[in-house]
Amino acid sequence: MPPSALATSGFHHITMVSSDARRTLAFYRDLLGIRLVKRTVNFDDPEAYHLYFGDATGAPGTILTFFEWSGLPRGRWGIGGIHHLALGTATAETQLMWKRRLNDHGVPVSGPLNRGYFRSIYFTDPDGQILEVATRGPGYAVDEPPDALGREEVSPPADAQIVGHRDEGAIRALTHPEPVPEVTPEMRLEGIHHITGISQDLVRADEFYHAALGLRIIKKTFNQDDPATRHWFWASYDGTTVAPHSSLSFFGWPRGGRAARPGVGQTHHIAFRAATSEQQLAWRDHLESSGIAVTEVLDRTYFRSIYFRAPDGLLLEIATDGPGFLVDEPAERLGGELRLPAWLEPERERITSALVPL
Ligand SMILES: [Fe+2]
Ligand SMILES: [Fe+2]
């Protein structure tokens, strides 16, 4: 178990793979209303865009990033990959506004489904990445005491809607009565609500995420769409409160099941927060002394990063909170123009000419 100073406070960002940066920009910025906070290139592959979306300043926990790799084949989810990304919204009403807005723009949406801990709608982005919009509440304490989350395996809450026992027609028909031409302030997406992956060994995952990141199990339950499958949740949890933007869950698949295939429409990696560079260095030592192969600290301009892998193969990152996206642009102009790190600035002309203008 790591010293408590090395327990992450939650997600920093999630990085996905796009085949078309313009289409990704139109979907996430214009349809979902998430601010483009930085347009830059992949520092490890400078001829490819790296787009960052987030809240007004790109606060950790709200950041979604995309590598554009147009030639890469489409991936698929499986063991060692991420199944879906859930973004938060305030209430069941604002969630229905999202369903209506997406449907009116030709995006099929399933749900809302009452998951007990929150309500969920599902859709995909233009590359096939599965997205969910989940309500803030009622939260993980609906079927266990808030100070004893995750101790016992629980059946889904009594009011949850289990596959085969739900009125699919009524669920499909439920929507907001009026068109939603603009993203209103009350429906604004609130960043990462949870991220769900697939593991072939939930007990090993529990040991790993606790030892490596200080995450604690907060729910042991079943997949309501496939009740033969376990669904366990972890989070930054101090024994009383589950921190926002920190919930990571895995479906437990049988050993030797289908492996994830990286590619377009899939998650490339997920990143957790370190408060400071000093903490990140301590974390690096801790991982190394636990026998986990970890990279050197890499300077990503907006944060510093280390990378390592979970036992199922998922690529993980620990990123520092600072210096943040205001380091090279003022708040009002975030994402306005292509930003390059100093060491790529001499190549700006060549890089720009290789990129499709956004
Ligand atoms: Fe989910
Ligand atoms: Fe990253």
Coordinates of C-alpha atoms and ligand atoms in Angstrom, one line a residue:
M1 CA 0.0 0.0 0.0
P2 CA 1.5 3.4 -1.0
P3 CA 1.9 6.2 1.5
S4 CA -1.4 8.1 1.5
A5 CA 0.5 11.1 -0.1
L6 CA 0.7 8.9 -3.2
A7 CA -3.1 8.3 -3.5
T8 CA -4.2 10.0 -6.7
S9 CA -7.1 12.5 -6.4
G10 CA -8.6 11.3 -9.6
F11 CA -8.3 11.4 -13.4
H12 CA -6.1 14.0 -15.1
H13 CA -7.2 13.2 -18.7
I14 CA -8.2 10.5 -21.1
T15 CA -6.6 10.2 -24.6
M16 CA -8.5 8.7 -27.5
V17 CA -7.8 8.1 -31.1
S18 CA -9.5 10.1 -33.9
S19 CA -9.4 9.5 -37.6
D20 CA -10.4 13.0 -38.5
A21 CA -9.5 16.0 -36.3
R22 CA -12.1 18.3 -38.0
R23 CA -14.9 15.9 -37.4
T24 CA -13.8 15.3 -33.8
L25 CA -13.7 19.1 -33.3
A26 CA -17.2 19.4 -34.7
F27 CA -18.5 16.6 -32.5
Y28 CA -16.9 17.5 -29.1
R29 CA -16.8 21.3 -29.4
D30 CA -19.9 22.1 -31.4
L31 CA -22.3 19.3 -30.5
L32 CA -21.2 18.4 -27.0
G33 CA -20.2 22.0 -26.1
I34 CA -16.8 21.1 -24.6
R35 CA -14.2 23.8 -25.1
L36 CA -11.1 23.2 -27.3
V37 CA -8.4 24.3 -24.8
K38 CA -5.3 23.5 -26.9
R39 CA -4.5 22.7 -30.5
T40 CA -1.1 21.2 -30.8
V41 CA 0.7 18.1 -32.2
N42 CA 1.6 14.8 -30.8
F43 CA 5.0 15.5 -29.3
D44 CA 6.1 11.9 -30.1
D45 CA 4.7 12.2 -33.7
P46 CA 4.7 15.9 -34.7
E47 CA 2.8 15.5 -37.9
A48 CA -0.3 14.4 -36.1
Y49 CA -2.7 16.7 -34.3
H50 CA -3.2 16.5 -30.6
L51 CA -6.4 18.2 -29.6
Y52 CA -7.3 18.9 -25.9
F53 CA -10.8 19.6 -24.8
G54 CA -11.9 20.6 -21.3
D55 CA -13.7 23.1 -19.1
A56 CA -12.9 26.9 -19.3
T57 CA -9.3 26.4 -18.4
G58 CA -8.8 22.7 -19.0
A59 CA -8.9 21.6 -15.3
P60 CA -7.7 18.1 -14.5
G61 CA -10.6 15.7 -14.5
T62 CA -12.3 17.5 -17.4
I63 CA -9.7 17.0 -20.0
L64 CA -10.4 14.8 -23.1
T65 CA -7.6 14.6 -25.7
F66 CA -7.3 13.1 -29.1
F67 CA -4.5 11.9 -31.3
E68 CA -5.4 12.2 -35.0
W69 CA -4.1 9.1 -36.8
S70 CA -6.2 9.0 -40.0
G71 CA -4.5 6.0 -41.5
L72 CA -4.9 3.7 -38.4
P73 CA -7.4 0.9 -38.6
R74 CA -10.4 1.0 -36.3
G75 CA -9.8 -0.7 -33.0
R76 CA -12.2 -2.7 -30.8
W77 CA -12.8 -3.0 -27.1
G78 CA -11.8 -6.0 -25.1
I79 CA -9.5 -7.1 -22.2
G80 CA -6.9 -4.5 -21.5
G81 CA -8.9 -1.7 -23.1
I82 CA -11.4 0.9 -22.2
H83 CA -15.1 0.1 -23.0
H84 CA -16.5 3.6 -22.5
L85 CA -16.1 7.1 -21.2
A86 CA -18.9 8.6 -19.1
L87 CA -19.2 12.4 -18.9
G88 CA -21.3 14.0 -16.1
T89 CA -24.4 16.0 -16.3
A90 CA -26.4 17.5 -13.4
T91 CA -29.8 15.8 -13.5
A92 CA -32.1 13.3 -15.2
E93 CA -33.7 16.4 -16.9
T94 CA -30.5 17.7 -18.4
Q95 CA -29.6 14.2 -19.5
L96 CA -32.9 14.1 -21.5
M97 CA -31.9 17.4 -23.0
W98 CA -28.7 15.7 -24.2
K99 CA -30.7 12.8 -25.6
R100 CA -32.9 15.2 -27.6
R101 CA -30.0 17.3 -28.8
L102 CA -28.0 14.3 -30.0
N103 CA -31.0 12.6 -31.6
D104 CA -31.9 15.8 -33.4
H105 CA -28.3 15.9 -34.8
G106 CA -28.6 12.3 -36.1
V107 CA -26.8 10.6 -33.3
P108 CA -28.6 7.5 -32.0
V109 CA -28.9 7.4 -28.2
S110 CA -29.8 4.5 -26.0
G111 CA -31.3 4.9 -22.5
P112 CA -31.8 6.5 -20.1
L113 CA -31.2 3.5 -17.9
N114 CA -31.4 3.7 -14.2
R115 CA -28.1 2.2 -13.0
G116 CA -29.0 2.7 -9.4
Y117 CA -25.9 4.8 -8.6
F118 CA -26.6 7.2 -11.6
R119 CA -28.7 7.3 -14.8
S120 CA -27.0 6.7 -18.1
I121 CA -27.5 7.3 -21.8
Y122 CA -25.1 5.9 -24.4
F123 CA -24.0 6.9 -27.9
T124 CA -20.8 6.8 -29.9
D125 CA -18.6 9.5 -31.3
P126 CA -18.0 9.7 -35.1
D127 CA -15.1 7.1 -34.8
G128 CA -17.1 4.7 -32.7
Q129 CA -15.7 5.5 -29.2
I130 CA -18.6 4.6 -26.8
L131 CA -19.7 7.6 -24.7
E132 CA -22.1 7.8 -21.8
V133 CA -23.7 10.8 -20.2
A134 CA -24.3 10.0 -16.6
T135 CA -26.2 11.9 -13.9
R136 CA -24.3 13.2 -10.8
G137 CA -26.4 11.3 -8.4
P138 CA -27.7 9.6 -6.5
G139 CA -24.2 8.1 -6.0
Y140 CA -22.6 4.9 -4.7
A141 CA -24.1 5.1 -1.2
V142 CA -27.6 4.2 -2.3
D143 CA -27.1 0.5 -1.3
E144 CA -24.2 0.6 1.2
P145 CA -23.3 3.0 4.0
P146 CA -21.1 5.8 2.7
D147 CA -18.3 4.8 5.1
A148 CA -18.3 1.2 4.0
L149 CA -18.4 1.3 0.2
G150 CA -17.2 -1.8 -1.6
R151 CA -16.8 -4.1 1.3
E152 CA -19.3 -6.7 0.1
E153 CA -20.4 -7.9 -3.3
V154 CA -23.9 -6.3 -3.8
S155 CA -26.7 -6.9 -6.3
P156 CA -27.6 -3.8 -8.3
P157 CA -29.9 -1.6 -6.3
A158 CA -33.6 -2.6 -6.2
D159 CA -34.7 0.2 -8.5
A160 CA -32.1 -0.5 -11.1
Q161 CA -33.2 -1.7 -14.5
I162 CA -31.7 -5.1 -15.4
V163 CA -31.7 -6.3 -19.0
G164 CA -34.8 -8.5 -19.7
H165 CA -36.7 -6.7 -16.9
R166 CA -37.1 -3.3 -18.5
D167 CA -39.6 -1.7 -20.8
E168 CA -37.3 -1.0 -23.7
G169 CA -40.1 0.8 -25.7
A170 CA -40.8 3.2 -22.8
I171 CA -37.1 3.9 -22.4
R172 CA -36.7 4.5 -26.1
A173 CA -39.6 6.9 -26.1
L174 CA -38.4 9.0 -23.2
T175 CA -36.9 12.3 -24.3
H176 CA -37.0 16.1 -23.8
P177 CA -40.2 17.6 -25.2
E178 CA -38.5 20.6 -27.0
P179 CA -35.6 20.8 -29.4
V180 CA -32.3 21.8 -27.7
P181 CA -30.5 23.9 -30.3
E182 CA -27.9 25.3 -27.8
V183 CA -26.0 23.7 -24.9
T184 CA -27.5 25.6 -22.0
P185 CA -25.5 26.3 -18.8
E186 CA -27.5 23.9 -16.7
M187 CA -26.8 21.0 -19.1
R188 CA -23.1 21.6 -19.6
L189 CA -21.0 18.5 -19.4
E190 CA -19.0 18.3 -16.2
G191 CA -16.0 16.3 -17.2
I192 CA -15.1 12.7 -16.6
H193 CA -17.8 11.0 -14.5
H194 CA -16.3 7.5 -14.8
I195 CA -14.2 5.4 -17.1
T196 CA -15.0 1.7 -17.6
G197 CA -12.6 -0.8 -18.9
I198 CA -12.4 -4.6 -19.2
S199 CA -10.2 -6.8 -17.0
Q200 CA -9.7 -10.6 -16.9
D201 CA -8.8 -10.5 -13.2
L202 CA -10.7 -8.1 -11.0
V203 CA -8.9 -9.2 -7.8
R204 CA -5.5 -8.6 -9.4
A205 CA -6.8 -5.2 -10.7
D206 CA -7.9 -4.3 -7.2
E207 CA -4.4 -5.1 -5.8
F208 CA -2.7 -3.2 -8.7
Y209 CA -4.8 0.0 -8.7
H210 CA -4.6 0.2 -4.9
A211 CA -0.9 -0.4 -4.7
A212 CA 0.1 1.7 -7.7
L213 CA -2.4 4.6 -7.5
G214 CA -4.0 4.4 -4.0
L215 CA -7.4 3.9 -5.6
R216 CA -9.9 2.1 -3.3
I217 CA -12.7 -0.2 -4.3
I218 CA -16.1 1.5 -3.8
K219 CA -18.5 -1.0 -5.4
K220 CA -18.6 -4.7 -6.2
T221 CA -21.6 -5.4 -8.3
F222 CA -22.8 -6.9 -11.6
N223 CA -23.1 -5.6 -15.2
Q224 CA -26.8 -4.8 -15.5
D225 CA -26.7 -5.4 -19.2
D226 CA -25.0 -8.8 -18.7
P227 CA -25.7 -10.0 -15.2
A228 CA -23.3 -12.9 -15.5
T229 CA -20.4 -10.4 -15.6
R230 CA -19.1 -8.7 -12.5
H231 CA -18.7 -4.9 -12.5
W232 CA -16.4 -3.4 -9.9
F233 CA -15.7 0.3 -9.3
W234 CA -12.7 2.1 -7.8
A235 CA -12.2 5.7 -6.9
S236 CA -10.3 8.2 -4.8
Y237 CA -12.2 7.5 -1.6
D238 CA -11.2 8.6 1.8
G239 CA -13.7 6.3 3.6
T240 CA -16.3 9.0 3.5
T241 CA -16.5 10.7 0.2
V242 CA -15.9 9.6 -3.4
A243 CA -13.9 12.3 -5.1
P244 CA -15.4 13.8 -8.3
H245 CA -13.7 12.7 -11.6
S246 CA -12.1 9.7 -10.0
S247 CA -14.3 6.7 -10.6
L248 CA -12.7 3.8 -12.6
S249 CA -14.6 0.6 -13.2
F250 CA -14.0 -2.7 -14.9
F251 CA -16.2 -5.4 -16.3
G252 CA -14.7 -8.7 -15.3
W253 CA -14.3 -11.0 -18.3
P254 CA -13.2 -14.6 -18.2
R255 CA -9.5 -15.2 -18.5
G256 CA -8.3 -15.5 -22.1
G257 CA -11.3 -13.6 -23.5
R258 CA -11.0 -11.2 -26.5
A259 CA -8.2 -8.7 -26.1
A260 CA -8.6 -5.0 -26.9
R261 CA -7.2 -3.9 -30.3
P262 CA -5.9 -0.4 -30.2
G263 CA -6.9 1.9 -33.0
V264 CA -9.3 4.5 -34.2
G265 CA -12.4 4.9 -31.9
Q266 CA -10.6 3.5 -28.9
T267 CA -9.0 5.0 -25.8
H268 CA -5.2 5.2 -26.1
H269 CA -4.5 5.7 -22.4
I270 CA -5.9 7.2 -19.2
A271 CA -4.0 9.6 -17.0
F272 CA -4.2 10.2 -13.2
R273 CA -3.3 13.3 -11.3
A274 CA -0.1 14.0 -9.3
A275 CA -0.3 17.3 -7.3
T276 CA 3.3 18.3 -7.9
S277 CA 6.5 17.3 -9.7
E278 CA 8.0 16.2 -6.4
Q279 CA 5.1 13.9 -5.8
Q280 CA 5.4 12.5 -9.3
L281 CA 9.1 11.7 -8.7
A282 CA 8.2 9.9 -5.4
W283 CA 5.5 8.1 -7.3
R284 CA 8.0 7.0 -10.0
D285 CA 10.3 5.6 -7.3
H286 CA 7.4 3.9 -5.6
L287 CA 6.3 2.2 -8.9
E288 CA 9.9 1.2 -9.8
S289 CA 10.5 -0.3 -6.3
S290 CA 7.2 -2.2 -6.7
G291 CA 8.6 -3.8 -9.9
I292 CA 6.5 -1.8 -12.3
A293 CA 8.3 -0.7 -15.5
V294 CA 7.9 3.1 -15.7
T295 CA 9.2 5.7 -18.1
E296 CA 11.4 8.7 -17.3
V297 CA 9.5 12.0 -16.6
L298 CA 8.5 13.5 -20.0
D299 CA 7.8 17.2 -20.4
R300 CA 4.5 17.6 -22.1
T301 CA 4.6 21.5 -21.8
Y302 CA 1.2 21.6 -20.0
F303 CA 2.1 18.9 -17.5
R304 CA 4.8 16.3 -16.8
S305 CA 4.1 12.7 -17.5
I306 CA 5.2 9.2 -16.6
Y307 CA 3.8 6.1 -18.2
F308 CA 3.4 2.5 -17.1
R309 CA 1.0 -0.5 -17.8
A310 CA -1.7 -2.2 -15.8
P311 CA -1.6 -6.0 -15.6
D312 CA -4.3 -6.3 -18.3
G313 CA -2.1 -4.2 -20.6
L314 CA -3.9 -0.8 -20.3
L315 CA -1.5 2.1 -20.7
L316 CA -1.6 4.4 -17.7
E317 CA -0.1 7.8 -17.1
I318 CA 0.5 10.0 -14.1
A319 CA 0.4 13.7 -15.0
T320 CA 1.1 16.7 -12.9
D321 CA -1.6 19.3 -12.3
G322 CA 0.7 22.1 -13.4
P323 CA 1.7 24.1 -15.2
G324 CA -1.6 23.9 -17.1
F325 CA -2.9 25.2 -20.4
L326 CA -2.5 28.9 -19.6
V327 CA 1.3 28.5 -19.8
D328 CA 1.4 29.6 -23.5
E329 CA -2.0 31.2 -24.2
P330 CA -4.3 33.5 -22.2
A331 CA -7.6 32.0 -21.0
E332 CA -9.8 33.8 -23.5
R333 CA -7.7 32.5 -26.5
L334 CA -7.2 28.9 -25.4
G335 CA -7.3 26.6 -28.4
G336 CA -7.3 29.5 -30.8
E337 CA -4.2 28.6 -32.8
L338 CA -1.6 25.9 -33.2
R339 CA 0.8 25.9 -30.3
L340 CA 4.1 24.1 -30.5
P341 CA 6.7 23.4 -27.8
A342 CA 9.9 25.5 -28.1
W343 CA 11.8 22.6 -29.5
L344 CA 9.3 22.1 -32.4
E345 CA 8.9 25.9 -33.1
P346 CA 11.8 25.9 -35.7
E347 CA 9.8 23.3 -37.7
R348 CA 6.5 25.2 -37.5
E349 CA 6.3 25.7 -41.3
R350 CA 6.9 22.1 -42.2
I351 CA 4.5 20.9 -39.5
T352 CA 1.7 23.3 -40.4
S353 CA 1.9 22.4 -44.1
A354 CA 1.5 18.7 -43.2
L355 CA -1.7 19.3 -41.2
V356 CA -5.2 19.7 -42.5
P357 CA -6.4 23.2 -41.3
L358 CA -9.1 23.0 -38.7
Ligands
FE1 FE -20.7 3.6 -17.5
FE2 FE -1.7 11.5 -21.7

